[in-house]
Coordinates of C-alpha atoms in Angstrom, one line a residue:
M11 CA -16.5 -26.3 -11.5
E12 CA -13.5 -28.0 -9.8
R13 CA -11.3 -27.2 -12.9
V14 CA -12.3 -23.5 -12.7
T15 CA -11.5 -23.4 -9.0
G16 CA -8.1 -25.1 -9.7
I17 CA -7.2 -22.5 -12.3
R18 CA -8.1 -19.7 -10.0
C19 CA -6.0 -21.2 -7.2
C20 CA -3.0 -21.5 -9.6
A21 CA -3.5 -17.9 -10.7
A22 CA -3.6 -16.7 -7.1
L23 CA -0.4 -18.6 -6.3
R24 CA 1.4 -17.2 -9.3
S25 CA 0.2 -13.7 -8.2
C26 CA 1.6 -14.2 -4.7
F27 CA 4.7 -16.1 -5.8
P28 CA 5.8 -14.7 -9.2
I29 CA 8.7 -17.2 -9.2
L30 CA 6.1 -19.9 -10.3
T31 CA 5.6 -18.0 -13.6
W32 CA 9.2 -18.3 -14.8
L33 CA 10.7 -21.2 -12.9
P34 CA 9.0 -24.0 -14.9
G35 CA 10.6 -22.7 -18.1
Y36 CA 14.1 -22.1 -16.6
N37 CA 16.9 -23.6 -18.7
L38 CA 20.7 -23.8 -19.0
T39 CA 20.9 -20.7 -21.3
W40 CA 19.1 -18.6 -18.7
L41 CA 21.3 -20.1 -15.9
K42 CA 24.5 -19.0 -17.9
M43 CA 23.2 -15.5 -18.4
D44 CA 22.0 -15.1 -14.8
L45 CA 25.4 -16.3 -13.5
I46 CA 27.2 -13.7 -15.6
A47 CA 24.8 -10.9 -14.7
G48 CA 24.8 -11.8 -11.0
L49 CA 28.6 -11.9 -10.9
T50 CA 28.9 -8.6 -12.6
V51 CA 26.4 -6.9 -10.4
G52 CA 28.0 -8.5 -7.3
L53 CA 31.3 -7.0 -8.2
T54 CA 29.6 -3.6 -8.5
A55 CA 27.4 -4.0 -5.4
V56 CA 30.3 -4.7 -2.9
P57 CA 32.2 -1.5 -3.3
Q58 CA 29.0 0.5 -3.6
A59 CA 27.6 -1.0 -0.5
L60 CA 30.7 -0.1 1.5
A61 CA 30.6 3.4 0.1
Y62 CA 26.9 4.0 0.8
A63 CA 27.2 2.9 4.4
E64 CA 29.6 5.8 4.7
V65 CA 26.9 8.1 3.4
A66 CA 24.4 6.7 5.9
G67 CA 26.9 7.4 8.7
L68 CA 27.2 3.7 9.6
P69 CA 30.3 1.4 9.8
V70 CA 31.0 0.0 6.3
Q71 CA 30.0 -3.6 7.1
Y72 CA 26.4 -2.4 7.4
G73 CA 26.4 -1.6 3.7
L74 CA 27.2 -5.3 3.0
Y75 CA 24.6 -6.5 5.6
S76 CA 22.0 -4.6 3.5
A77 CA 23.2 -5.8 0.1
F78 CA 22.4 -9.6 0.1
M79 CA 18.9 -10.2 1.5
G80 CA 17.1 -8.4 -1.5
G81 CA 18.5 -10.9 -4.0
F82 CA 17.0 -13.9 -2.2
I83 CA 13.6 -12.4 -1.3
Y84 CA 13.1 -10.6 -4.6
C85 CA 13.8 -13.8 -6.6
I86 CA 10.6 -15.3 -5.1
F87 CA 8.3 -12.3 -4.8
G88 CA 9.5 -9.8 -7.4
T89 CA 7.9 -9.3 -10.8
S90 CA 10.9 -7.6 -12.6
K91 CA 13.7 -9.7 -14.0
D92 CA 16.1 -6.7 -14.0
I93 CA 15.8 -4.9 -10.7
T94 CA 18.3 -5.4 -7.9
L95 CA 17.5 -4.3 -4.3
G96 CA 20.1 -3.0 -1.9
P97 CA 21.5 0.2 -0.4
T98 CA 21.4 3.2 -2.6
A99 CA 22.8 6.8 -2.4
I100 CA 19.4 8.5 -1.9
M101 CA 18.2 6.0 0.7
S102 CA 21.5 6.2 2.5
L103 CA 21.3 10.0 2.6
L104 CA 17.7 9.9 3.8
C105 CA 18.5 7.4 6.6
S106 CA 21.5 9.5 7.8
A107 CA 19.1 12.3 8.6
Y108 CA 17.1 10.1 11.1
I109 CA 19.5 7.4 12.5
G110 CA 22.3 9.7 13.6
G111 CA 24.9 7.0 12.9
D112 CA 23.3 4.6 15.4
P113 CA 23.1 1.0 14.1
V114 CA 20.3 0.1 16.5
F115 CA 18.2 3.0 15.1
A116 CA 19.0 1.9 11.6
V117 CA 17.8 -1.7 12.2
V118 CA 14.6 -0.6 13.9
L119 CA 14.0 1.8 11.0
T120 CA 14.4 -1.1 8.6
L121 CA 11.9 -3.2 10.5
L122 CA 9.3 -0.5 10.8
C123 CA 9.9 0.6 7.2
G124 CA 9.3 -3.0 6.0
I125 CA 6.1 -3.4 8.1
I126 CA 4.7 -0.2 6.7
Q127 CA 5.6 -1.2 3.1
A128 CA 4.2 -4.7 3.4
G129 CA 1.0 -3.3 5.1
M130 CA 0.6 -0.8 2.2
A131 CA 0.9 -3.7 -0.3
L132 CA -1.7 -5.8 1.6
L133 CA -4.1 -2.8 1.7
R134 CA -3.4 -1.9 -1.9
L135 CA -2.2 1.6 -1.1
G136 CA 0.3 1.9 -3.9
F137 CA -1.9 4.6 -5.4
L138 CA -0.5 7.0 -2.7
L139 CA 2.7 7.3 -4.7
D140 CA 0.7 9.0 -7.5
F141 CA 0.6 12.1 -5.3
I142 CA 4.4 12.6 -5.6
S143 CA 4.8 14.4 -8.9
H144 CA 7.7 14.1 -11.4
P145 CA 9.0 17.6 -10.8
V146 CA 9.2 16.8 -7.0
I147 CA 11.1 13.6 -7.7
K148 CA 13.5 15.3 -10.1
G149 CA 14.1 18.3 -7.7
F150 CA 14.9 15.8 -4.9
T151 CA 17.2 13.6 -6.9
C152 CA 19.2 16.6 -8.2
A153 CA 19.6 18.1 -4.8
A154 CA 20.4 14.7 -3.3
A155 CA 23.1 14.2 -5.9
V156 CA 24.7 17.5 -5.1
T157 CA 24.5 16.9 -1.4
I158 CA 25.9 13.4 -1.6
G159 CA 28.6 14.3 -4.1
F160 CA 29.8 17.3 -2.2
G161 CA 29.6 15.4 1.0
Q162 CA 32.4 13.1 -0.3
V163 CA 34.8 16.0 -1.1
K164 CA 36.0 15.8 2.5
N165 CA 37.1 12.2 2.0
I166 CA 38.9 13.1 -1.3
L167 CA 40.8 15.8 0.6
G168 CA 41.3 13.7 3.7
L169 CA 39.6 16.2 6.0
K170 CA 38.1 15.4 9.4
E171 CA 35.5 16.9 11.7
I172 CA 33.3 18.3 8.9
P173 CA 29.6 18.9 9.9
Q174 CA 26.8 16.9 8.2
Q175 CA 24.5 19.9 7.6
F176 CA 25.1 20.9 3.9
Y177 CA 25.7 24.7 4.3
L178 CA 28.1 24.1 7.2
Q179 CA 29.7 21.3 5.2
V180 CA 30.4 23.7 2.3
Y181 CA 31.8 26.4 4.6
Y182 CA 34.1 24.1 6.7
T183 CA 35.3 22.1 3.6
F184 CA 36.6 25.2 2.0
H185 CA 37.8 26.6 5.3
K186 CA 39.9 23.5 6.0
I187 CA 41.4 23.0 2.5
P188 CA 44.9 23.9 3.8
E189 CA 44.6 20.8 6.0
A190 CA 44.1 18.5 3.0
R191 CA 46.3 15.3 2.9
V192 CA 48.3 15.1 -0.2
G193 CA 48.1 11.3 -0.4
D194 CA 44.3 11.3 -0.2
V195 CA 44.0 14.1 -2.8
I196 CA 46.3 12.3 -5.3
L197 CA 44.7 8.9 -4.8
G198 CA 41.1 10.3 -4.9
L199 CA 41.7 12.3 -8.1
C200 CA 43.4 9.3 -9.8
C201 CA 40.4 7.1 -8.8
L202 CA 38.0 9.7 -10.2
F203 CA 40.0 9.9 -13.4
F204 CA 40.0 6.2 -14.0
L205 CA 36.3 5.8 -13.2
V206 CA 35.4 8.6 -15.6
M207 CA 37.7 7.1 -18.3
L208 CA 36.2 3.6 -17.9
T209 CA 32.7 5.1 -18.0
L210 CA 33.4 6.9 -21.2
M211 CA 34.9 3.8 -22.7
K212 CA 31.9 1.7 -21.8
N213 CA 29.5 4.3 -23.3
S214 CA 31.5 4.6 -26.5
L215 CA 31.6 0.8 -26.9
G216 CA 27.9 0.5 -26.3
S217 CA 27.2 2.7 -29.3
S218 CA 28.8 0.4 -31.8
E219 CA 27.0 -2.9 -32.1
H220 CA 28.3 -4.3 -35.4
E221 CA 31.9 -5.0 -36.1
A222 CA 33.5 -6.7 -39.1
S223 CA 35.7 -9.0 -37.1
L224 CA 34.9 -11.6 -34.4
L225 CA 38.2 -10.8 -32.7
V226 CA 37.3 -7.1 -32.5
R227 CA 33.9 -7.9 -31.1
S228 CA 35.4 -10.2 -28.5
A229 CA 37.9 -7.5 -27.5
R230 CA 35.2 -4.9 -27.2
R231 CA 33.1 -7.3 -25.1
L232 CA 36.1 -7.8 -22.7
V233 CA 36.8 -4.1 -22.4
W234 CA 33.0 -3.5 -21.8
S235 CA 33.0 -6.1 -19.1
L236 CA 36.0 -4.5 -17.4
A237 CA 34.5 -1.1 -17.6
T238 CA 31.2 -2.4 -16.1
M239 CA 33.2 -3.7 -13.1
R240 CA 35.1 -0.4 -12.8
N241 CA 34.1 0.2 -9.2
A242 CA 35.6 -3.1 -8.0
L243 CA 38.7 -2.7 -10.1
V244 CA 39.4 0.9 -8.9
V245 CA 38.8 0.0 -5.2
I246 CA 41.0 -3.2 -5.5
A247 CA 43.8 -1.2 -7.1
A248 CA 43.5 1.6 -4.5
T249 CA 43.5 -0.9 -1.7
G250 CA 46.6 -2.5 -3.1
V251 CA 48.4 0.8 -3.1
A252 CA 47.3 1.7 0.4
Y253 CA 48.3 -1.8 1.7
S254 CA 51.8 -1.4 0.2
A255 CA 52.2 2.0 1.8
E256 CA 51.1 0.7 5.2
V257 CA 53.4 -2.4 5.3
T258 CA 56.3 -0.1 4.5
G259 CA 55.4 2.2 7.3
H260 CA 54.1 5.1 5.3
H261 CA 50.6 6.4 6.4
F262 CA 49.7 8.4 3.3
F263 CA 46.0 7.6 3.2
S264 CA 42.9 7.8 5.4
L265 CA 41.7 4.2 5.6
T266 CA 38.4 2.6 6.3
G267 CA 39.8 1.0 9.4
K268 CA 38.7 -1.9 11.5
T269 CA 35.4 -3.6 10.5
A270 CA 33.4 -6.4 12.1
E271 CA 34.4 -9.8 10.6
G272 CA 32.2 -12.6 9.3
L273 CA 28.5 -12.9 8.5
P274 CA 26.0 -11.0 10.5
P275 CA 24.1 -13.2 13.0
F276 CA 20.5 -13.9 12.2
K277 CA 18.6 -12.6 15.2
V278 CA 15.5 -10.7 16.3
P279 CA 16.1 -6.9 15.7
P280 CA 17.0 -5.0 18.9
L281 CA 13.9 -3.1 20.0
S282 CA 15.8 -1.0 22.7
E283 CA 19.3 0.3 23.3
T284 CA 21.4 0.9 26.4
V285 CA 23.8 3.8 25.9
A286 CA 27.2 4.3 27.5
N287 CA 25.9 6.0 30.6
G288 CA 23.5 3.2 31.3
T289 CA 20.3 4.9 30.1
V290 CA 17.9 2.6 28.3
I291 CA 16.3 3.9 25.1
T292 CA 13.0 2.1 24.7
F293 CA 11.3 1.1 21.4
S294 CA 8.7 3.9 21.8
D295 CA 11.5 6.4 22.2
I296 CA 13.3 5.2 19.1
A297 CA 10.1 5.3 17.1
K298 CA 9.5 8.9 18.3
D299 CA 13.0 9.9 17.4
L300 CA 12.6 8.4 13.9
G301 CA 9.4 10.6 13.6
G302 CA 8.8 11.7 10.0
G303 CA 11.3 9.1 8.7
L304 CA 8.6 6.5 9.2
A305 CA 6.6 8.2 6.4
V306 CA 9.3 9.6 4.1
I307 CA 11.6 6.6 3.9
P308 CA 9.0 3.9 3.1
L309 CA 7.4 6.1 0.5
M310 CA 10.7 7.1 -1.2
G311 CA 12.0 3.6 -1.1
V312 CA 8.9 2.2 -2.8
L313 CA 8.8 5.2 -5.3
E314 CA 12.4 4.8 -6.3
S315 CA 12.1 1.0 -6.8
I316 CA 8.8 1.0 -8.7
A317 CA 9.9 3.8 -10.9
I318 CA 13.0 1.8 -11.9
A319 CA 11.0 -1.4 -12.3
K320 CA 8.6 0.4 -14.6
A321 CA 11.3 1.9 -16.7
F322 CA 13.1 -1.4 -17.3
S323 CA 9.8 -3.4 -17.8
S324 CA 8.9 -0.9 -20.6
K325 CA 12.3 -1.1 -22.1
N326 CA 12.4 -5.0 -22.1
N327 CA 8.7 -5.6 -22.9
Y328 CA 7.2 -7.1 -19.8
R329 CA 4.8 -6.0 -17.1
I330 CA 5.2 -5.5 -13.3
D331 CA 2.7 -5.6 -10.5
A332 CA 3.2 -2.4 -8.4
N333 CA 1.6 -3.9 -5.3
Q334 CA 3.6 -7.1 -5.5
E335 CA 6.8 -5.0 -5.9
L336 CA 5.7 -3.1 -2.8
F337 CA 5.3 -6.4 -0.9
A338 CA 8.7 -7.7 -2.1
I339 CA 10.5 -4.5 -0.9
G340 CA 8.6 -4.6 2.4
L341 CA 9.4 -8.2 3.1
T342 CA 13.1 -7.6 2.1
N343 CA 13.3 -4.9 4.7
I344 CA 11.5 -6.9 7.4
L345 CA 13.9 -9.9 7.0
G346 CA 16.8 -7.5 6.4
S347 CA 16.3 -6.1 9.9
F348 CA 17.1 -9.7 11.2
V349 CA 20.6 -9.4 9.7
S350 CA 21.3 -5.8 10.8
A351 CA 20.5 -4.2 7.5
Y352 CA 19.4 -0.6 7.0
P353 CA 16.5 0.2 4.6
V354 CA 17.0 -0.8 0.9
T355 CA 15.3 0.0 -2.4
G356 CA 15.9 -0.6 -6.1
S357 CA 19.2 0.7 -7.5
F358 CA 19.1 2.3 -10.9
G359 CA 22.8 1.8 -11.6
R360 CA 23.0 -1.8 -10.6
T361 CA 19.7 -2.6 -12.4
A362 CA 21.1 -1.0 -15.6
V363 CA 24.2 -3.3 -15.3
N364 CA 22.0 -6.3 -14.7
S365 CA 19.9 -5.5 -17.8
Q366 CA 22.8 -4.8 -20.0
T367 CA 24.6 -8.0 -19.1
G368 CA 21.6 -10.0 -20.3
V369 CA 19.9 -11.2 -17.1
C370 CA 17.0 -13.6 -17.9
S371 CA 15.3 -13.9 -14.5
P372 CA 15.4 -12.6 -10.9
A373 CA 17.7 -15.6 -10.1
G374 CA 20.6 -13.3 -11.0
G375 CA 20.0 -11.7 -7.6
I376 CA 20.8 -14.9 -5.9
V377 CA 24.3 -14.9 -7.4
T378 CA 24.8 -11.3 -6.4
G379 CA 23.7 -12.1 -2.8
V380 CA 26.2 -15.0 -2.7
I381 CA 29.0 -12.7 -3.8
V382 CA 28.2 -10.3 -1.0
L383 CA 28.0 -13.1 1.5
L384 CA 31.4 -14.5 0.4
S385 CA 32.9 -11.0 0.8
L386 CA 31.5 -10.8 4.3
A387 CA 32.8 -14.3 5.2
F388 CA 36.4 -14.0 3.8
L389 CA 37.3 -10.4 2.8
M390 CA 36.4 -8.3 5.8
P391 CA 40.0 -8.1 7.2
L392 CA 41.2 -6.7 3.8
F393 CA 38.5 -3.9 3.9
F394 CA 40.6 -2.3 6.7
Y395 CA 43.0 -1.1 4.0
I396 CA 40.4 0.4 1.6
P397 CA 41.2 4.2 1.3
K398 CA 38.2 6.4 2.0
A399 CA 39.2 8.5 -1.0
S400 CA 38.5 5.6 -3.4
L401 CA 35.1 5.0 -1.9
A402 CA 34.4 8.7 -2.2
A403 CA 35.3 8.5 -5.9
V404 CA 32.9 5.6 -6.4
I405 CA 30.0 7.6 -4.8
I406 CA 30.7 10.8 -6.7
C407 CA 30.7 8.9 -10.0
A408 CA 27.6 6.9 -9.0
V409 CA 25.5 10.0 -8.2
S410 CA 26.8 12.3 -11.0
P411 CA 24.2 11.0 -13.6
M412 CA 21.4 12.0 -11.2
M413 CA 22.3 15.7 -11.6
D414 CA 20.2 16.1 -14.6
F415 CA 19.9 19.9 -15.1
R416 CA 18.1 19.6 -18.4
V417 CA 14.9 19.0 -16.3
P418 CA 14.3 22.8 -15.6
V419 CA 14.5 23.5 -19.4
Q420 CA 12.0 20.7 -20.1
L421 CA 9.6 21.9 -17.4
W422 CA 9.8 25.4 -18.8
R423 CA 8.9 24.2 -22.3
V424 CA 6.0 22.0 -21.1
K425 CA 4.5 23.8 -18.2
R426 CA 6.3 26.7 -16.5
L427 CA 4.3 26.4 -13.3
D428 CA 5.8 22.9 -12.7
L429 CA 9.1 24.7 -12.0
L430 CA 7.7 25.8 -8.7
P431 CA 7.5 22.4 -6.9
F432 CA 10.8 21.5 -8.6
L433 CA 12.6 24.6 -7.2
V434 CA 11.0 24.3 -3.8
T435 CA 12.1 20.7 -3.5
F436 CA 15.6 21.4 -4.8
V437 CA 16.3 24.4 -2.6
V438 CA 14.7 23.2 0.6
S439 CA 16.5 19.8 0.3
F440 CA 19.8 21.5 1.0
W441 CA 18.4 22.4 4.4
E442 CA 16.9 19.0 5.2
V443 CA 16.2 16.4 2.5
Q444 CA 13.0 15.3 4.1
Y445 CA 11.7 18.8 4.3
G446 CA 12.4 19.2 0.6
I447 CA 10.2 16.3 -0.3
V448 CA 7.4 17.4 2.0
G449 CA 7.7 21.0 0.7
G450 CA 7.5 19.9 -2.9
V451 CA 4.5 17.6 -2.3
V452 CA 2.7 20.4 -0.4
V453 CA 3.3 22.9 -3.3
S454 CA 2.1 20.2 -5.9
G455 CA -0.9 19.6 -3.7
F456 CA -1.9 23.3 -3.6
M457 CA -1.4 23.5 -7.4
L458 CA -3.7 20.5 -7.8
L459 CA -6.3 22.0 -5.5
H460 CA -6.2 25.3 -7.4
I461 CA -7.0 23.4 -10.6
V462 CA -10.0 21.8 -8.8
A463 CA -11.1 25.0 -7.3
R464 CA -10.7 27.1 -10.4
P465 CA -11.6 25.0 -13.4
K466 CA -11.6 26.7 -16.8
V467 CA -15.1 28.2 -17.5
K468 CA -15.7 29.7 -21.0
V469 CA -18.1 32.6 -20.7
S470 CA -20.0 33.8 -23.8
D471 CA -22.9 36.3 -24.1
H472 CA -25.3 35.9 -27.0
G473 CA -28.2 37.8 -25.4
V474 CA -28.3 34.6 -23.3
L475 CA -25.3 33.9 -21.1
L476 CA -23.5 30.6 -21.8
L477 CA -21.1 29.1 -19.3
E478 CA -19.2 26.1 -20.5
L479 CA -17.5 24.0 -17.8
D480 CA -14.5 21.7 -18.7
S481 CA -14.4 19.5 -15.6
G482 CA -16.2 18.1 -12.6
L483 CA -18.1 20.3 -10.2
N484 CA -16.8 19.8 -6.6
F485 CA -17.3 21.9 -3.4
P486 CA -14.1 24.1 -3.8
V487 CA -15.6 25.6 -7.0
T488 CA -18.9 26.7 -5.6
E489 CA -17.9 30.3 -4.7
H490 CA -16.1 30.8 -7.9
L491 CA -19.1 29.6 -10.0
S492 CA -21.5 31.8 -8.0
R493 CA -19.4 34.9 -8.5
L494 CA -19.3 34.3 -12.3
V495 CA -23.0 33.8 -12.4
Y496 CA -23.8 37.0 -10.4
K497 CA -21.2 39.0 -12.3
H498 CA -22.3 38.1 -15.8
A499 CA -26.1 37.2 -15.4
L500 CA -27.7 38.6 -12.2
Q501 CA -25.9 41.9 -11.6
V502 CA -26.0 43.3 -15.2
S503 CA -28.7 45.2 -16.9
P504 CA -30.8 43.8 -18.4
R505 CA -30.4 40.5 -16.5
R506 CA -29.5 37.5 -18.6
C507 CA -30.9 34.0 -18.8
L508 CA -28.2 31.4 -18.1
V509 CA -27.4 28.2 -19.9
L510 CA -25.0 26.0 -18.0
D511 CA -23.3 23.6 -20.4
C512 CA -22.5 20.5 -18.3
A513 CA -21.4 18.2 -21.2
H514 CA -17.9 17.9 -19.8
V515 CA -19.0 17.6 -16.1
S516 CA -18.2 14.0 -15.0
S517 CA -18.8 14.5 -11.2
I518 CA -20.8 16.7 -8.8
D519 CA -21.2 16.7 -5.0
F520 CA -23.8 17.8 -2.5
T521 CA -22.3 21.3 -1.8
V522 CA -22.5 22.1 -5.5
V523 CA -26.1 20.9 -5.7
H524 CA -27.0 23.0 -2.7
E525 CA -25.4 26.1 -4.3
L526 CA -27.1 25.5 -7.7
T527 CA -30.4 25.2 -5.8
E528 CA -29.8 28.6 -4.3
L529 CA -28.9 30.1 -7.7
L530 CA -32.1 28.7 -9.2
K531 CA -34.1 30.6 -6.5
Q532 CA -32.3 33.8 -7.3
F533 CA -33.0 33.5 -11.0
E534 CA -36.7 32.8 -10.2
L535 CA -36.9 35.9 -7.9
R536 CA -35.4 38.1 -10.7
G537 CA -37.7 36.6 -13.4
V538 CA -35.0 35.0 -15.6
S539 CA -34.2 31.4 -16.3
M540 CA -31.4 29.0 -15.5
I541 CA -31.1 26.0 -17.8
F542 CA -28.8 23.0 -17.6
A543 CA -27.6 21.5 -20.8
G544 CA -25.7 18.2 -21.5
L545 CA -26.3 16.7 -18.1
K546 CA -25.3 13.1 -17.7
P547 CA -27.5 10.7 -15.7

């Protein structure tokens, strides 16, 4: 009995702390691969974090504040060896709609987001994500990619005072093209060109696995590694060019500018804010202003992260625990709020890099976190000279794979009606991204309700009317079923006896039972029979 209890306790501990499942078998080979993967992802994460903070409307250091906590927390509580948590393009875009560029709002949103996610995990509410359909997700990601990508055109052109709202952004960007700075345009286009070339090189090298020569294989591996770190290489090169121009007195480029130096202090998140005119914004006021973001951001953060974790667990032959993933993300956000982070989730791009470089355990995230911390500790003064055009190029190349316009063709081939939630989400997201998600979910919900309320019923008349039902009988279907029965059995001459084939009926509720009782009375009054066939106990 004691042995069984001990086994159950060990299993419970491993479930709560997944690190206990892989740490006992950790070895030097794993350490080597995790170091390489963590370093590679770290060199990708730093420039992306700086760029995504710009998308969120925050000072660039907040991107780095958000990029390191996930590596340490997920190592202990995560169930995927591949996934990396941190700021992403979509999460940054969503946050920008609610925080209004205010760091205090961002930190409070992170805290509340983490509490909601951790609470969902403890209550086992991960199933709520099942109500967001794939067409809605695809419609949102395509629209977000267009919104984020076009939102960076102003930085490529060096334009200022461009509104955030997408349609106004499009109008004023084209309206102000004559004001474009030549230096920013040239540098931005060069960065885009090199990023695209390095991406194509990496993809072409990945397609050839067998080479005759060891030297050729080594050369390909070196080029592949450089292409994987393309974001860091391009940003470093652009910063060098901008620094050289600045020290010679030429101000050709729009720079990131002054950033806060050093590591963020570990402190309790601010729960109120005093603005310039002395007005105090209380915690309840902040929560009210965040409004729908307290539902949209936690759900989208979890959805994005779990979808990525499932994709890579399937690819690399292991299983994840969705509720444990939910808890890991929630705890990361809660603790992230203590270091001034904004909400994070899983990053598809960095997770792909992590997987491709052969990471063996979540410990690779620790190395990535250390790289980010070292950048915060020693490199912040240099970030002053990073050109905004180079960060814009990084963002555009990062979000371009999300614009998958093959999806409408696939939806058309599989089920044309699924185009409706896709298009609603896609179009409305250009107005406000959160409304796009809500609109898509509402349309998907109505489509689902229509299927419940109007199940397929096969009607055949062989002198006796036969109705064959193909699903459960629930209260929305009662009126539809009654109309069919009256139309084909009770309102015809001569009246028909009815056989109701319930072989495929797996559920039934009180409203349906009440309606069937009324129908039985009507059949008795008219002197015909109603028979149930294939009923399950």
